[in-house]
Coordinates of C-alpha atoms in Angstrom, one line a residue:
Chain A
M168 CA 94.3 70.8 129.2
S169 CA 94.3 73.3 126.4
A170 CA 92.2 76.4 126.4
P171 CA 88.9 76.4 124.6
A172 CA 89.1 77.5 121.0
A173 CA 86.5 80.2 121.7
E174 CA 84.5 81.1 124.7
L175 CA 81.7 83.6 125.3
V176 CA 80.7 84.2 128.9
N177 CA 77.5 86.1 129.5
T178 CA 78.3 88.3 126.5
S179 CA 76.0 91.0 125.3
K180 CA 76.5 93.4 122.4
R181 CA 74.4 96.4 121.8
Y182 CA 74.6 98.8 118.8
G183 CA 72.9 101.9 119.9
E184 CA 69.2 100.8 120.3
V185 CA 69.7 97.4 118.8
Q186 CA 70.5 94.5 121.1
A187 CA 72.4 92.3 118.7
V188 CA 73.5 89.6 121.2
Q189 CA 72.0 89.1 124.6
D190 CA 73.7 87.3 127.4
V191 CA 75.2 84.6 125.3
S192 CA 77.4 81.9 126.8
F193 CA 79.0 79.0 125.1
V194 CA 82.3 77.2 124.8
I195 CA 83.8 75.8 121.6
E196 CA 86.5 73.2 122.3
P197 CA 89.4 72.6 120.0
G198 CA 88.5 70.2 117.2
E199 CA 84.8 70.9 117.3
V200 CA 82.9 71.7 114.2
V201 CA 80.1 74.0 115.1
A202 CA 77.4 75.5 113.0
M203 CA 75.7 78.7 114.1
L204 CA 72.3 78.7 112.7
G205 CA 69.6 81.4 112.7
P206 CA 67.6 83.7 110.5
N207 CA 69.1 86.9 109.1
G208 CA 69.7 89.5 111.8
A209 CA 69.7 86.9 114.5
G210 CA 73.1 87.8 115.8
K211 CA 75.3 85.2 114.1
T212 CA 77.7 87.7 112.5
T213 CA 77.9 89.7 115.7
S214 CA 78.8 86.6 117.6
I215 CA 81.5 85.8 115.2
S216 CA 82.8 89.4 115.2
L217 CA 83.0 89.2 119.0
M218 CA 85.0 85.9 118.9
L219 CA 87.4 87.6 116.4
G220 CA 87.7 90.7 118.4
T221 CA 86.6 92.9 115.6
R222 CA 83.7 93.9 117.9
K223 CA 83.9 94.7 121.6
P224 CA 81.3 93.2 123.8
T225 CA 79.1 95.7 125.7
S226 CA 79.3 93.4 128.6
G227 CA 80.7 89.9 129.4
T228 CA 83.9 88.2 128.4
V229 CA 85.1 86.7 125.1
R230 CA 88.3 84.6 124.8
L231 CA 90.0 83.1 121.8
F232 CA 92.3 80.3 122.7
G233 CA 92.2 81.6 126.3
M234 CA 93.5 85.0 125.1
D235 CA 92.0 88.4 124.3
P236 CA 90.7 88.0 120.8
K237 CA 92.7 91.1 119.8
D238 CA 95.9 89.4 120.8
L239 CA 98.0 88.8 117.7
K240 CA 99.0 85.4 119.2
A241 CA 95.4 84.4 119.2
R242 CA 94.8 85.8 115.7
S243 CA 97.8 83.9 114.4
R244 CA 95.9 80.7 115.1
I245 CA 92.7 81.5 113.3
G246 CA 91.6 82.0 109.7
V247 CA 88.4 83.8 108.8
M248 CA 85.9 84.3 106.0
L249 CA 83.7 87.3 106.5
Q250 CA 80.6 88.5 104.7
E251 CA 81.0 91.5 102.5
S252 CA 84.6 92.0 103.2
G253 CA 86.7 93.3 100.3
V254 CA 90.1 92.3 99.0
P255 CA 92.4 94.4 96.8
G256 CA 91.3 93.9 93.2
M257 CA 94.6 94.8 91.7
L258 CA 96.5 91.9 93.2
R259 CA 96.7 88.5 91.5
V260 CA 95.2 85.5 93.3
A261 CA 98.6 83.9 94.0
E262 CA 100.0 87.3 95.2
I263 CA 97.3 87.9 97.8
V264 CA 97.6 84.3 99.1
E265 CA 101.4 84.8 99.4
L266 CA 100.7 88.0 101.2
F267 CA 98.2 86.5 103.7
R268 CA 100.6 83.6 104.3
S269 CA 103.2 86.0 105.5
Y270 CA 100.9 87.0 108.4
Y271 CA 101.1 83.5 109.9
P272 CA 103.9 81.7 111.7
A273 CA 103.5 78.3 109.9
P274 CA 101.5 78.7 106.7
L275 CA 100.6 76.2 104.1
A276 CA 102.3 76.3 100.7
T277 CA 100.7 78.9 98.4
A278 CA 99.8 76.2 95.8
E279 CA 98.2 74.1 98.5
A280 CA 95.9 76.8 99.7
I281 CA 94.9 77.6 96.1
R282 CA 94.3 73.9 95.5
M283 CA 92.1 73.6 98.5
A284 CA 90.0 76.5 97.3
G285 CA 89.8 75.1 93.8
L286 CA 91.4 78.2 92.2
E287 CA 94.3 76.5 90.4
E288 CA 93.2 77.9 87.0
K289 CA 92.7 81.4 88.4
A290 CA 96.0 81.7 90.3
K291 CA 97.4 84.3 87.9
S292 CA 94.2 86.3 87.5
L293 CA 93.6 89.7 89.1
V294 CA 91.3 89.5 92.0
K295 CA 89.0 92.0 90.4
D296 CA 88.4 89.7 87.5
L297 CA 87.0 86.9 89.6
S298 CA 83.3 86.0 89.6
G299 CA 81.4 86.1 92.9
G300 CA 81.7 82.4 93.5
Q301 CA 85.5 82.5 92.7
R302 CA 85.9 85.4 95.0
Q303 CA 84.2 83.4 97.8
R304 CA 86.7 80.6 97.1
L305 CA 89.5 83.1 97.3
Y306 CA 88.3 84.1 100.7
F307 CA 88.5 80.4 101.7
A308 CA 92.0 80.2 100.4
L309 CA 92.9 83.3 102.5
A310 CA 91.2 81.7 105.5
V311 CA 93.2 78.4 105.3
C312 CA 96.5 79.6 104.0
G313 CA 97.9 80.3 107.5
D314 CA 97.1 76.6 108.4
P315 CA 95.1 77.9 111.4
D316 CA 93.9 75.8 114.3
A317 CA 90.5 77.3 114.0
L318 CA 88.4 78.6 111.1
F319 CA 85.6 81.2 111.5
L320 CA 83.5 81.2 108.4
D321 CA 80.6 83.6 108.1
E322 CA 78.1 82.4 105.5
P323 CA 80.9 80.7 103.6
T324 CA 78.9 79.2 100.8
V325 CA 76.9 82.2 99.8
G326 CA 77.4 82.8 96.0
M327 CA 79.3 79.6 95.4
D328 CA 78.2 77.4 92.5
V329 CA 77.3 73.8 93.0
E330 CA 80.8 72.5 92.3
G331 CA 82.4 75.1 94.5
R332 CA 80.1 74.3 97.3
R333 CA 80.7 70.6 97.0
R334 CA 84.4 71.0 97.1
F335 CA 84.2 73.5 99.9
L336 CA 82.2 71.1 102.1
E337 CA 84.7 68.3 101.3
E338 CA 87.6 70.5 102.3
I339 CA 85.9 71.5 105.5
G340 CA 85.3 67.9 106.3
A341 CA 89.0 67.1 105.7
L342 CA 90.0 70.0 108.0
A343 CA 87.7 68.6 110.7
T344 CA 89.2 65.2 110.5
K345 CA 92.6 66.8 111.0
G346 CA 91.3 68.1 114.3
R347 CA 90.8 71.7 113.3
T348 CA 88.1 73.7 114.9
V349 CA 85.5 75.1 112.5
V350 CA 82.9 77.6 113.4
L351 CA 80.5 78.5 110.6
T352 CA 77.3 80.5 110.3
T353 CA 74.7 79.5 107.9
H354 CA 71.0 79.8 107.5
Y355 CA 70.8 76.4 105.8
L356 CA 70.0 73.7 108.2
E357 CA 71.2 71.2 105.5
E358 CA 74.6 72.7 105.5
A359 CA 74.8 72.6 109.2
D360 CA 73.7 69.0 109.3
Q361 CA 76.3 68.0 106.7
L362 CA 79.2 69.6 108.4
A363 CA 78.7 70.1 112.0
R364 CA 78.5 67.8 115.0
R365 CA 77.1 70.6 117.0
V366 CA 74.5 73.3 116.1
I367 CA 74.0 76.5 118.0
V368 CA 70.7 78.1 117.1
I369 CA 70.5 81.8 117.6
D370 CA 67.5 84.0 117.3
H371 CA 67.0 87.6 118.4
G372 CA 70.5 87.6 119.9
R373 CA 69.9 84.6 122.2
V374 CA 71.0 81.0 122.0
I375 CA 67.8 79.1 121.8
A376 CA 69.2 75.6 121.2
D377 CA 72.7 74.1 121.4
S378 CA 72.9 70.4 120.6
T379 CA 73.6 67.9 117.8
P380 CA 72.1 68.3 114.3
A381 CA 70.1 65.2 114.9
A382 CA 68.5 66.6 118.0
I383 CA 67.8 70.0 116.3
K384 CA 66.3 68.2 113.3
A385 CA 64.1 66.1 115.6
R386 CA 62.7 69.3 116.9
V387 CA 62.2 71.0 113.7
A388 CA 61.4 68.1 111.3
G389 CA 57.9 66.7 111.0
K390 CA 54.7 67.4 109.1
R391 CA 52.8 70.6 108.4
V392 CA 49.1 70.2 109.1
T393 CA 46.9 73.0 107.7
F394 CA 43.2 73.3 107.8
S395 CA 40.4 75.7 108.1
T396 CA 37.7 75.6 110.7
G397 CA 34.0 76.6 110.5
T398 CA 34.1 78.5 113.7
R399 CA 37.0 80.4 115.1
P400 CA 39.2 77.9 116.8
D401 CA 39.7 78.0 120.5
E402 CA 43.2 77.7 122.0
S403 CA 42.0 75.1 124.5
Q404 CA 41.2 72.7 121.6
F405 CA 44.9 72.3 121.0
A406 CA 45.9 71.9 124.6
G407 CA 48.2 68.9 125.3
L408 CA 48.8 68.0 121.6
P409 CA 52.3 67.1 120.5
L410 CA 52.9 70.2 118.5
N411 CA 56.2 71.9 117.5
S412 CA 54.4 75.0 116.5
K413 CA 51.0 76.4 116.1
Q414 CA 49.8 79.4 114.1
I415 CA 46.2 80.5 114.1
E416 CA 45.0 83.2 111.8
D417 CA 41.2 83.7 111.8
H418 CA 39.9 80.4 110.6
R419 CA 43.2 79.1 109.2
V420 CA 45.3 76.8 111.4
R421 CA 48.9 75.8 110.7
L422 CA 50.5 73.2 112.9
L423 CA 53.9 71.6 112.8
T424 CA 54.1 68.2 114.4
N425 CA 56.1 65.0 114.4
E426 CA 53.0 63.0 115.0
P427 CA 50.3 64.2 112.6
E428 CA 48.1 61.1 112.9
Q429 CA 47.8 61.4 116.6
V430 CA 47.2 65.1 116.4
L431 CA 44.4 64.7 113.9
R432 CA 42.8 61.8 115.7
E433 CA 42.7 63.9 118.8
L434 CA 41.3 67.0 117.0
F435 CA 38.5 64.9 115.5
R436 CA 37.8 63.4 118.9
R437 CA 37.5 66.9 120.3
G438 CA 35.0 67.7 117.7
V439 CA 37.1 70.4 115.9
E440 CA 35.4 71.0 112.6
I441 CA 38.1 70.5 110.0
Q442 CA 37.9 71.7 106.4
N443 CA 40.4 71.8 103.5
L444 CA 42.8 69.6 105.4
E445 CA 46.4 69.4 104.0
V446 CA 49.2 67.4 105.5
A447 CA 52.6 67.9 104.0
G448 CA 56.3 67.5 104.9
A449 CA 57.4 70.6 106.5
D450 CA 60.4 71.9 104.7
L451 CA 63.4 72.5 106.9
E452 CA 63.5 76.3 106.5
E453 CA 59.9 76.6 107.4
A454 CA 60.2 74.3 110.3
F455 CA 63.2 76.2 111.5
V456 CA 61.5 79.5 111.3
A457 CA 58.6 78.0 113.1
M458 CA 60.9 76.8 115.8
T459 CA 62.5 80.2 116.4
H460 CA 59.1 81.7 116.2
Q461 CA 57.8 79.4 118.9
Q462 CA 60.8 80.0 121.1
T463 CA 60.4 83.7 121.2
Q464 CA 56.8 83.4 122.2
T465 CA 57.4 81.1 125.2
Chain B
M247 CA 98.0 69.8 120.2
S248 CA 101.8 69.5 120.6
T249 CA 102.3 70.9 117.0
V250 CA 100.6 74.1 118.2
T251 CA 103.0 74.8 121.1
A252 CA 106.0 73.8 119.0
R253 CA 105.7 76.6 116.5
S254 CA 106.3 80.3 117.3
A255 CA 103.3 82.3 118.3
T256 CA 103.4 84.9 115.6
A257 CA 105.0 85.4 112.2
P258 CA 108.3 87.3 111.8
V259 CA 107.7 91.0 111.1
L260 CA 110.3 91.7 108.5
P261 CA 109.2 89.2 105.8
M262 CA 105.6 90.4 106.5
L263 CA 106.6 94.0 106.0
A264 CA 108.4 93.1 102.8
R265 CA 105.4 91.2 101.3
Q266 CA 103.0 93.9 102.5
S267 CA 105.1 96.7 101.0
Y268 CA 105.4 94.9 97.7
A269 CA 101.6 94.3 97.6
E270 CA 100.9 97.9 98.5
F271 CA 103.3 99.1 95.8
V272 CA 101.8 96.8 93.1
K273 CA 98.3 97.8 94.1
L274 CA 99.1 101.5 93.6
F275 CA 101.2 100.9 90.5
R276 CA 98.6 98.8 88.7
V277 CA 96.0 101.5 88.9
P278 CA 96.8 103.7 85.9
A279 CA 94.6 106.5 87.2
F280 CA 97.0 106.7 90.1
S281 CA 100.4 105.7 88.8
V282 CA 100.1 107.7 85.6
T283 CA 99.0 110.8 87.3
S284 CA 101.6 110.4 90.0
I285 CA 104.5 109.6 87.9
V286 CA 103.8 111.4 84.6
L287 CA 101.9 114.5 85.7
P288 CA 104.8 116.4 87.2
T289 CA 106.8 115.7 84.1
M290 CA 103.9 116.7 81.9
F291 CA 103.5 120.0 83.7
Y292 CA 107.2 120.5 83.3
A293 CA 106.9 119.8 79.6
F294 CA 104.0 122.2 79.1
I295 CA 105.0 125.0 81.4
G296 CA 108.7 124.7 82.1
L297 CA 110.2 123.6 78.8
G298 CA 109.5 126.7 76.7
Q299 CA 111.1 129.1 79.2
A300 CA 113.6 126.8 80.9
K301 CA 116.6 128.9 80.1
E302 CA 115.0 132.2 80.9
P303 CA 115.7 133.9 84.2
L304 CA 113.1 133.4 86.8
F305 CA 112.4 137.1 86.9
P306 CA 114.3 140.0 85.4
G307 CA 117.8 140.1 86.8
S308 CA 117.5 136.7 88.5
A309 CA 120.5 134.4 88.3
V310 CA 118.2 131.4 88.6
T311 CA 116.5 130.1 85.5
F312 CA 112.8 129.2 85.3
G313 CA 113.9 125.7 84.4
E314 CA 115.7 125.2 87.7
Y315 CA 112.9 126.7 89.7
F316 CA 110.2 124.7 88.0
L317 CA 112.2 121.5 88.3
A318 CA 112.4 121.8 92.1
S319 CA 108.7 122.9 92.2
M320 CA 107.5 119.9 90.2
A321 CA 109.7 117.5 92.2
L322 CA 107.9 118.6 95.4
Y323 CA 104.6 118.8 93.7
G324 CA 105.0 115.2 92.5
V325 CA 106.0 113.6 95.8
A326 CA 103.4 115.4 97.8
N327 CA 100.8 114.5 95.2
V328 CA 101.7 110.8 95.6
M329 CA 101.2 111.1 99.4
V330 CA 98.0 113.2 99.4
L331 CA 96.3 111.6 96.5
G332 CA 97.9 108.1 96.8
F333 CA 96.9 107.7 100.4
G334 CA 93.8 109.8 100.4
I335 CA 92.1 108.2 97.6
S336 CA 93.4 104.6 97.9
L337 CA 92.6 104.5 101.6
A338 CA 89.2 105.9 101.2
N339 CA 88.5 103.4 98.4
E340 CA 89.8 100.5 100.5
R341 CA 87.5 101.5 103.3
G342 CA 84.6 101.8 100.9
Q343 CA 85.2 98.2 99.8
K344 CA 85.5 97.1 103.4
Q345 CA 89.0 95.8 102.9
D346 CA 89.8 96.9 106.4
L347 CA 87.3 94.4 107.7
L348 CA 89.3 91.4 106.6
M349 CA 92.7 92.9 107.4
K350 CA 91.5 93.6 110.9
S351 CA 90.8 90.0 111.7
T352 CA 94.2 88.8 110.4
P353 CA 97.3 88.9 112.6
L354 CA 98.8 91.7 110.6
P355 CA 99.9 94.4 113.1
A356 CA 98.5 97.8 112.2
P357 CA 102.0 99.5 112.3
V358 CA 103.3 97.0 109.7
F359 CA 100.3 97.8 107.5
F360 CA 100.9 101.6 107.7
T361 CA 104.6 101.4 107.3
A362 CA 104.2 99.3 104.2
K363 CA 101.7 101.8 102.8
A364 CA 104.2 104.6 103.5
L365 CA 107.1 102.7 102.0
S366 CA 105.2 101.9 98.8
A367 CA 104.2 105.5 98.4
L368 CA 107.7 106.7 99.0
A369 CA 108.9 104.3 96.3
I370 CA 106.4 105.8 93.8
A371 CA 107.4 109.3 94.8
L372 CA 111.0 108.4 94.2
I373 CA 110.1 107.1 90.7
S374 CA 108.3 110.4 90.0
I375 CA 111.4 112.4 90.9
V376 CA 113.7 110.3 88.8
V377 CA 111.4 110.5 85.7
L378 CA 111.1 114.2 86.1
G379 CA 114.9 114.7 86.7
L380 CA 115.7 112.6 83.6
F381 CA 113.2 114.6 81.5
A382 CA 114.5 117.9 82.8
A383 CA 118.1 117.0 82.1
V384 CA 117.6 115.4 78.7
A385 CA 114.7 117.4 77.2
A386 CA 115.1 120.8 78.8
G387 CA 118.9 120.7 79.3
V388 CA 118.7 121.8 82.9
Q389 CA 122.2 121.7 84.3
V390 CA 122.6 121.1 87.9
D391 CA 125.5 119.3 89.4
A392 CA 125.4 115.9 91.0
S393 CA 125.4 117.2 94.6
Q394 CA 122.5 119.5 93.8
W395 CA 120.5 116.6 92.2
L396 CA 121.1 114.6 95.4
T397 CA 120.2 117.4 97.7
L398 CA 117.1 118.1 95.7
G399 CA 116.0 114.5 95.7
A400 CA 116.7 114.0 99.4
R401 CA 114.9 117.2 100.4
A402 CA 111.9 116.5 98.2
M403 CA 111.6 113.0 99.7
L404 CA 112.0 114.3 103.2
C405 CA 109.4 117.0 102.6
S406 CA 106.9 114.4 101.4
I407 CA 106.8 112.9 104.9
P408 CA 104.3 115.4 106.5
F409 CA 102.1 114.8 103.5
I410 CA 102.0 111.1 104.4
G411 CA 100.2 112.1 107.5
L412 CA 97.9 114.4 105.7
G413 CA 97.1 111.7 103.1
F414 CA 96.3 109.2 105.8
A415 CA 94.0 111.7 107.6
L416 CA 92.1 112.5 104.4
G417 CA 91.9 108.8 103.6
Y418 CA 90.1 108.2 106.9
L419 CA 88.0 111.3 106.9
A420 CA 86.8 111.3 103.2
G421 CA 84.3 108.9 101.8
P422 CA 85.3 106.8 98.8
N423 CA 83.2 108.9 96.4
S424 CA 84.2 112.3 97.7
A425 CA 87.9 111.5 98.2
P426 CA 89.2 112.4 94.7
A427 CA 87.3 115.7 94.8
V428 CA 88.3 116.6 98.4
T429 CA 92.0 115.7 98.0
N430 CA 92.2 117.7 94.8
L431 CA 90.3 120.6 96.2
I432 CA 92.8 120.8 99.0
Y433 CA 95.9 120.0 97.2
L434 CA 95.7 121.9 93.9
P435 CA 94.9 125.3 95.4
T436 CA 97.6 125.0 98.1
A437 CA 100.2 124.0 95.5
F438 CA 99.3 127.1 93.5
A439 CA 99.2 129.3 96.5
S440 CA 102.5 128.1 97.7
G441 CA 104.1 129.3 94.5
L442 CA 104.8 126.0 92.9
F443 CA 103.5 127.0 89.5
F444 CA 104.3 130.7 89.4
P445 CA 106.8 132.5 91.6
L446 CA 105.0 133.9 94.6
R447 CA 105.7 137.5 93.7
L448 CA 103.5 137.1 90.7
L449 CA 100.6 136.1 92.8
P450 CA 98.0 138.3 94.5
Q451 CA 99.1 140.0 97.7
L452 CA 96.6 138.0 99.8
L453 CA 98.2 134.7 98.7
Q454 CA 101.6 136.1 99.3
N455 CA 100.7 136.9 102.9
L456 CA 99.1 133.5 103.3
A457 CA 101.8 131.4 101.7
P458 CA 104.4 131.3 104.5
Y459 CA 102.0 129.3 106.6
L460 CA 101.4 126.6 104.0
P461 CA 103.4 123.4 104.4
L462 CA 104.0 123.2 100.6
Y463 CA 105.5 126.7 100.7
R464 CA 108.0 125.7 103.3
G465 CA 108.8 122.5 101.4
A466 CA 109.1 124.5 98.3
Q467 CA 111.7 126.9 99.8
L468 CA 113.7 123.9 100.8
V469 CA 113.7 122.3 97.4
W470 CA 114.3 125.6 95.6
D471 CA 117.2 126.3 97.9
S472 CA 118.8 123.0 96.9
V473 CA 119.1 124.2 93.3
G474 CA 119.9 127.8 94.3
A475 CA 116.4 129.0 93.3
R476 CA 115.2 130.2 96.7
T477 CA 112.6 132.8 95.9
E478 CA 112.0 134.4 99.3
G479 CA 114.3 135.3 102.2
G480 CA 114.2 133.3 105.4
S481 CA 116.4 130.5 106.7
I482 CA 116.5 126.8 106.0
A483 CA 116.3 126.2 109.7
T484 CA 112.9 127.9 110.0
D485 CA 111.7 126.0 107.0
W486 CA 112.7 122.7 108.5
L487 CA 111.1 123.7 111.8
Y488 CA 107.8 124.4 110.0
M489 CA 108.0 121.0 108.2
G490 CA 108.7 119.2 111.5
A491 CA 105.7 120.9 113.1
Y492 CA 103.5 120.1 110.1
T493 CA 104.7 116.5 110.4
V494 CA 103.6 116.3 114.0
V495 CA 100.3 118.0 113.4
F496 CA 99.4 115.9 110.3
F497 CA 100.3 112.6 112.0
L498 CA 98.3 113.5 115.0
L499 CA 95.4 114.4 112.7
A500 CA 95.8 111.0 111.0
L501 CA 95.9 109.2 114.3
W502 CA 92.7 110.9 115.4
A503 CA 91.0 110.2 112.1
Y504 CA 92.1 106.6 112.2
R505 CA 90.8 106.1 115.8
R506 CA 87.6 107.8 114.9
D507 CA 87.0 105.4 112.0
Q508 CA 88.0 102.3 114.0
G509 CA 85.8 103.4 116.8
K510 CA 82.9 103.5 114.4
K511 CA 83.6 100.1 112.9
F512 CA 85.1 98.0 115.5
N513 CA 83.5 98.9 118.7

């Protein structure tokens, strides 16, 4: 029985006054592809930093392959892409990949790492001359060049162009089929859905959902029903309806539901005066925000 | 996961150190603002200040020529300049660009990283001495024998070591924008006050009193001594002792500054 790739046990992290991560526990088994999803500032990056050992938990335990994340033996088994981290601009792409390879016990060939990142044509360029998207691909090359068992990717597709993104998702898929563990953060549900078989939703430093993308989608998908009411709506008028979320501002009501027909039928039956009715597909981002919103209120 | 257990747990350190040192060297060398000033500046000073009066006695009645004195001075100036400015500014810049963030999550051991940085700077320091020596020998016709050249080179390189610590400390204490100003503000006046540009006895009394406590002054006595151009009395042993003490102090300062920075970022 091999140790989990990463493990957080009742982990909290506080930066001064800010509680970034609050009593979070989860286990990521080897070979899992996990997306950590949540709005900006939800605690995704902090969670990743804790798993990498670049941040110390205020309380609780973090293990990487059963070891202290700071242990070089543990670090030798992971590759990382971080947000906003810099790389030396005066090295050439191939040089820096060579350099990073030397940190790992059984690295990929330099050319292979560069190919996976789609940087073949830029191998001889200085890092400082790369575009934002190319730089992001370089980070990917640096993450995979050690042929790691687990990859930690913080917002990996930010700044990538369409082609870069497509290729990146393909390569991640290929790594997953080879049994590599992949942990990535994103705020695109689509991306999580495409790659991961498990989604951990984080908001305000807490895990608010941890299940398959399908299950998450079922919770957040649905229709957006918006209307105004003549009189100020009463909370009790919405009691017992199959709603994912409900926002009432003065006379304006916004509902998210998977069963709009039933909800509307019931509202009419209850005699709610409905004006300016709109029913539309909730876009995922919105539905997701609604879901996190709803969770923090309950 | 049998493939996982079959391979060794971490990468071998020596190839890592070699790659890292090469990368650090290339990084420094490819920045003209650094490599040109480090390698060419001491020689340029020599050309401007030393060349015209190379054959003249250091001061009336002195057996030492200004050329010899200034050669040793600039050798020390050059190597210490590489350490203080090379480390100070490049480290502060790297921190400013958050390069340490990515490095911190790789399995690169911190001692390998720092050793590589020190080695790369030593290599550039050595180049600066060689360029200066060649210029002094060819253009200025300074004649010192082979053993003196070697002693001078070796002492200058040894004397650069405490400044590695100082450079590290400044690199972790100064911000990326203030680093060039701070390092220059510290380095240039102390080089002057230590008598590297003009013999100490030509400087104001205040500086003459202060100089013996400056690390560059002690280093300077050692390099001057190697070409027979020692300006003040005192013994080599005392000078080495001072340099040793400065090495300890500066490295402790560097360690403190490093820990302080890491504590802020990675806690």
